[in-house]
Amino acid sequence: MLNLIEAATFLSLLVSTLYLYWQLRRTRLNLQEQQQQSEQLNHLAYYDELTQIPNQTYFKKHLQHVIARTERSKNEFALFYIDLDNFKPFNDEYGHRMGDQVLKVAAEAVVQSLREVDFPARFSSDEFVAVLEGTSDRDLLERVAQRLIDNIYRATQGVDGDYEISASIGISLYPQQSESVNELIDIADHAMYSAKQRGKSGYVFA
């Protein structure tokens, strides 16, 4: 009789242990699924679906952090506003599929033209932005701007079509021109339009 009781007790403990293990495993899997879902939602919120680089929301959030960090360090940075020349007529004539291809290769060219510490983003349909921290040196920024223009032009030539896609760039500087997120963006945007008015495929300092 005692052996039967011991066996029943052992089986009961075994079942309880297995059930607890199963519950813990299910909880761990649920937590992993929740974490994966959270990461996916975060990616959707902060990254551009087409180009897979940061979007406007993430860029503005990052820029706010850069301003705070740069203010403490008494340093400087530059903001580039990049617009693709002739993209609209290209997209209208050849359609969104080819237009999307242009945007993807242009985004890759932007990323490859910058340092790893720089922060590029897709700001709107055919516009990109970038923050270059730690410098306002005009010679350096001019070289970066020209490299962006050259690389974007070369990259987009690989896409079929009769339009030459180039880039016009406006550059604003912190803290010389503003210490506000929106103002720095607007100033660089206006400088970019000045570059377009001068014949496109160029850059203008605000």
Tab-separated table of C-alpha atoms in Angstrom:
chain	number	residue	atom	x	y	z
A	1	MET	CA	0.000	0.000	0.000
A	2	LEU	CA	2.851	2.379	0.905
A	3	ASN	CA	4.515	1.783	-2.455
A	4	LEU	CA	1.275	2.634	-4.226
A	5	ILE	CA	0.964	5.882	-2.272
A	6	GLU	CA	4.593	6.771	-3.013
A	7	ALA	CA	4.091	5.983	-6.683
A	8	ALA	CA	0.934	8.093	-6.820
A	9	THR	CA	2.722	10.950	-5.068
A	10	PHE	CA	5.645	10.688	-7.470
A	11	LEU	CA	3.347	10.685	-10.474
A	12	SER	CA	1.464	13.671	-9.099
A	13	LEU	CA	4.711	15.579	-8.590
A	14	LEU	CA	5.901	14.588	-12.055
A	15	VAL	CA	2.678	15.775	-13.667
A	16	SER	CA	2.820	19.035	-11.707
A	17	THR	CA	6.446	19.567	-12.688
A	18	LEU	CA	5.755	18.863	-16.350
A	19	TYR	CA	2.731	21.170	-16.291
A	20	LEU	CA	4.784	23.930	-14.657
A	21	TYR	CA	7.552	23.429	-17.238
A	22	TRP	CA	4.987	23.624	-20.053
A	23	GLN	CA	3.488	26.794	-18.583
A	24	LEU	CA	6.903	28.415	-18.222
A	25	ARG	CA	7.845	27.434	-21.765
A	26	ARG	CA	4.577	28.821	-23.125
A	27	THR	CA	5.106	32.046	-21.170
A	28	ARG	CA	8.650	32.364	-22.524
A	29	LEU	CA	7.431	31.788	-26.084
A	30	ASN	CA	4.681	34.364	-25.595
A	31	LEU	CA	7.213	36.881	-24.327
A	32	GLN	CA	9.449	36.178	-27.325
A	33	GLU	CA	6.493	36.638	-29.672
A	34	GLN	CA	5.556	39.891	-27.942
A	35	GLN	CA	9.135	41.125	-28.234
A	36	GLN	CA	9.239	40.214	-31.930
A	37	GLN	CA	5.920	41.971	-32.518
A	38	SER	CA	7.175	45.018	-30.630
A	39	GLU	CA	10.341	45.102	-32.746
A	40	GLN	CA	8.293	44.758	-35.937
A	41	LEU	CA	5.971	47.590	-34.907
A	42	ASN	CA	8.964	49.731	-33.969
A	43	HIS	CA	10.522	49.071	-37.374
A	44	LEU	CA	7.282	49.991	-39.140
A	45	ALA	CA	7.020	53.185	-37.085
A	46	TYR	CA	10.576	54.396	-37.637
A	47	TYR	CA	11.776	52.950	-40.952
A	48	ASP	CA	10.671	53.576	-44.512
A	49	GLU	CA	9.059	50.449	-45.934
A	50	LEU	CA	10.449	50.884	-49.454
A	51	THR	CA	14.058	51.891	-48.814
A	52	GLN	CA	14.500	50.369	-45.330
A	53	ILE	CA	16.253	53.487	-44.035
A	54	PRO	CA	14.926	55.731	-41.221
A	55	ASN	CA	11.792	57.725	-41.996
A	56	GLN	CA	10.809	61.315	-41.226
A	57	THR	CA	9.504	60.468	-37.743
A	58	TYR	CA	12.739	58.760	-36.735
A	59	PHE	CA	14.837	61.510	-38.307
A	60	LYS	CA	13.155	64.292	-36.339
A	61	LYS	CA	13.453	62.293	-33.130
A	62	HIS	CA	17.129	61.627	-33.810
A	63	LEU	CA	17.751	65.262	-34.739
A	64	GLN	CA	16.307	66.382	-31.403
A	65	HIS	CA	18.770	64.096	-29.605
A	66	VAL	CA	21.643	65.379	-31.755
A	67	ILE	CA	20.781	68.980	-30.897
A	68	ALA	CA	20.724	68.191	-27.168
A	69	ARG	CA	24.000	66.260	-27.361
A	70	THR	CA	25.717	68.896	-29.490
A	71	GLU	CA	24.550	71.689	-27.206
A	72	ARG	CA	26.203	69.986	-24.241
A	73	SER	CA	29.454	69.363	-26.118
A	74	LYS	CA	29.507	72.847	-27.716
A	75	ASN	CA	30.029	71.139	-31.060
A	76	GLU	CA	28.525	71.662	-34.518
A	77	PHE	CA	26.759	69.653	-37.199
A	78	ALA	CA	25.320	69.979	-40.693
A	79	LEU	CA	21.937	69.000	-42.082
A	80	PHE	CA	21.651	67.979	-45.737
A	81	TYR	CA	18.318	68.175	-47.580
A	82	ILE	CA	18.480	66.122	-50.794
A	83	ASP	CA	15.900	66.199	-53.582
A	84	LEU	CA	15.958	63.994	-56.686
A	85	ASP	CA	15.877	66.115	-59.839
A	86	ASN	CA	13.510	64.972	-62.615
A	87	PHE	CA	12.000	62.221	-60.483
A	88	LYS	CA	8.390	63.365	-60.868
A	89	PRO	CA	8.308	63.313	-64.700
A	90	PHE	CA	10.188	59.990	-64.636
A	91	ASN	CA	7.656	58.514	-62.217
A	92	ASP	CA	4.715	59.901	-64.190
A	93	GLU	CA	5.974	58.404	-67.450
A	94	TYR	CA	7.346	55.043	-66.311
A	95	GLY	CA	5.120	54.292	-63.334
A	96	HIS	CA	5.574	53.553	-59.661
A	97	ARG	CA	7.409	50.254	-60.128
A	98	MET	CA	10.346	51.890	-61.874
A	99	GLY	CA	10.002	54.968	-59.706
A	100	ASP	CA	10.370	52.797	-56.619
A	101	GLN	CA	13.483	51.232	-58.123
A	102	VAL	CA	14.999	54.703	-58.539
A	103	LEU	CA	14.183	55.553	-54.924
A	104	LYS	CA	15.778	52.348	-53.650
A	105	VAL	CA	19.044	52.769	-55.532
A	106	ALA	CA	19.127	56.472	-54.621
A	107	ALA	CA	18.705	55.590	-50.938
A	108	GLU	CA	21.555	53.091	-51.197
A	109	ALA	CA	23.725	55.759	-52.823
A	110	VAL	CA	22.935	58.202	-50.015
A	111	VAL	CA	23.890	55.664	-47.349
A	112	GLN	CA	27.103	54.676	-49.149
A	113	SER	CA	28.132	58.314	-49.562
A	114	LEU	CA	28.083	58.998	-45.823
A	115	ARG	CA	30.072	57.882	-42.808
A	116	GLU	CA	28.696	55.182	-40.525
A	117	VAL	CA	28.201	57.806	-37.792
A	118	ASP	CA	26.038	59.981	-40.064
A	119	PHE	CA	22.264	59.581	-40.043
A	120	PRO	CA	20.384	59.431	-43.378
A	121	ALA	CA	16.611	59.174	-43.783
A	122	ARG	CA	13.904	59.271	-46.412
A	123	PHE	CA	11.992	62.445	-45.629
A	124	SER	CA	9.217	62.326	-48.224
A	125	SER	CA	8.471	60.928	-51.678
A	126	ASP	CA	11.721	61.810	-53.481
A	127	GLU	CA	13.503	63.697	-50.715
A	128	PHE	CA	16.192	62.484	-48.360
A	129	VAL	CA	17.904	64.118	-45.402
A	130	ALA	CA	21.069	63.461	-43.437
A	131	VAL	CA	22.762	64.721	-40.281
A	132	LEU	CA	26.553	64.959	-40.282
A	133	GLU	CA	27.687	65.388	-36.697
A	134	GLY	CA	30.867	66.959	-35.434
A	135	THR	CA	31.668	69.299	-38.288
A	136	SER	CA	30.722	72.492	-40.071
A	137	ASP	CA	33.903	72.551	-42.150
A	138	ARG	CA	32.855	73.906	-45.513
A	139	ASP	CA	35.483	72.048	-47.566
A	140	LEU	CA	34.520	68.717	-46.018
A	141	LEU	CA	30.799	69.342	-46.472
A	142	GLU	CA	31.325	70.378	-50.088
A	143	ARG	CA	33.142	67.104	-50.773
A	144	VAL	CA	30.337	65.118	-49.168
A	145	ALA	CA	27.684	67.023	-51.138
A	146	GLN	CA	29.480	66.438	-54.427
A	147	ARG	CA	29.980	62.763	-53.589
A	148	LEU	CA	26.252	62.448	-52.924
A	149	ILE	CA	25.400	64.092	-56.245
A	150	ASP	CA	27.853	61.914	-58.186
A	151	ASN	CA	26.846	58.656	-56.496
A	152	ILE	CA	23.114	59.276	-56.858
A	153	TYR	CA	23.554	60.108	-60.535
A	154	ARG	CA	25.625	56.973	-61.197
A	155	ALA	CA	23.260	54.731	-59.248
A	156	THR	CA	20.123	55.940	-60.999
A	157	GLN	CA	21.645	55.581	-64.465
A	158	GLY	CA	21.310	51.836	-63.995
A	159	VAL	CA	17.524	52.185	-64.118
A	160	ASP	CA	15.961	52.243	-67.601
A	161	GLY	CA	14.435	55.495	-68.781
A	162	ASP	CA	15.186	58.632	-70.748
A	163	TYR	CA	15.359	61.026	-67.789
A	164	GLU	CA	18.613	61.858	-66.043
A	165	ILE	CA	18.013	61.657	-62.310
A	166	SER	CA	20.350	63.934	-60.390
A	167	ALA	CA	20.250	65.558	-56.952
A	168	SER	CA	19.937	69.076	-55.590
A	169	ILE	CA	21.136	69.601	-52.022
A	170	GLY	CA	20.574	72.303	-49.431
A	171	ILE	CA	22.790	72.521	-46.350
A	172	SER	CA	22.015	74.152	-43.000
A	173	LEU	CA	24.371	74.414	-40.025
A	174	TYR	CA	23.887	74.093	-36.275
A	175	PRO	CA	24.119	76.309	-34.265
A	176	GLN	CA	24.979	79.073	-36.742
A	177	GLN	CA	21.575	79.197	-38.435
A	178	SER	CA	19.172	77.697	-35.934
A	179	GLU	CA	18.857	75.480	-32.873
A	180	SER	CA	15.368	74.255	-33.779
A	181	VAL	CA	14.565	70.930	-35.437
A	182	ASN	CA	11.942	72.307	-37.806
A	183	GLU	CA	13.853	75.494	-38.602
A	184	LEU	CA	17.040	73.619	-39.487
A	185	ILE	CA	15.035	71.396	-41.828
A	186	ASP	CA	13.189	74.345	-43.386
A	187	ILE	CA	16.397	76.316	-43.890
A	188	ALA	CA	18.067	73.372	-45.638
A	189	ASP	CA	14.897	72.838	-47.696
A	190	HIS	CA	14.944	76.444	-48.919
A	191	ALA	CA	18.638	76.139	-49.769
A	192	MET	CA	17.837	73.009	-51.781
A	193	TYR	CA	15.288	74.945	-53.857
A	194	SER	CA	17.947	77.576	-54.487
A	195	ALA	CA	20.171	74.802	-55.845
A	196	LYS	CA	17.364	73.750	-58.193
A	197	GLN	CA	16.899	77.312	-59.406
A	198	ARG	CA	20.600	77.470	-60.232
A	199	GLY	CA	20.299	74.580	-62.654
A	200	LYS	CA	19.892	71.440	-60.507
A	201	SER	CA	22.532	68.803	-59.785
A	202	GLY	CA	24.277	71.054	-57.280
A	203	TYR	CA	24.363	72.171	-53.661
A	204	VAL	CA	23.796	75.434	-51.807
A	205	PHE	CA	24.729	76.441	-48.268
A	206	ALA	CA	21.970	78.342	-46.491
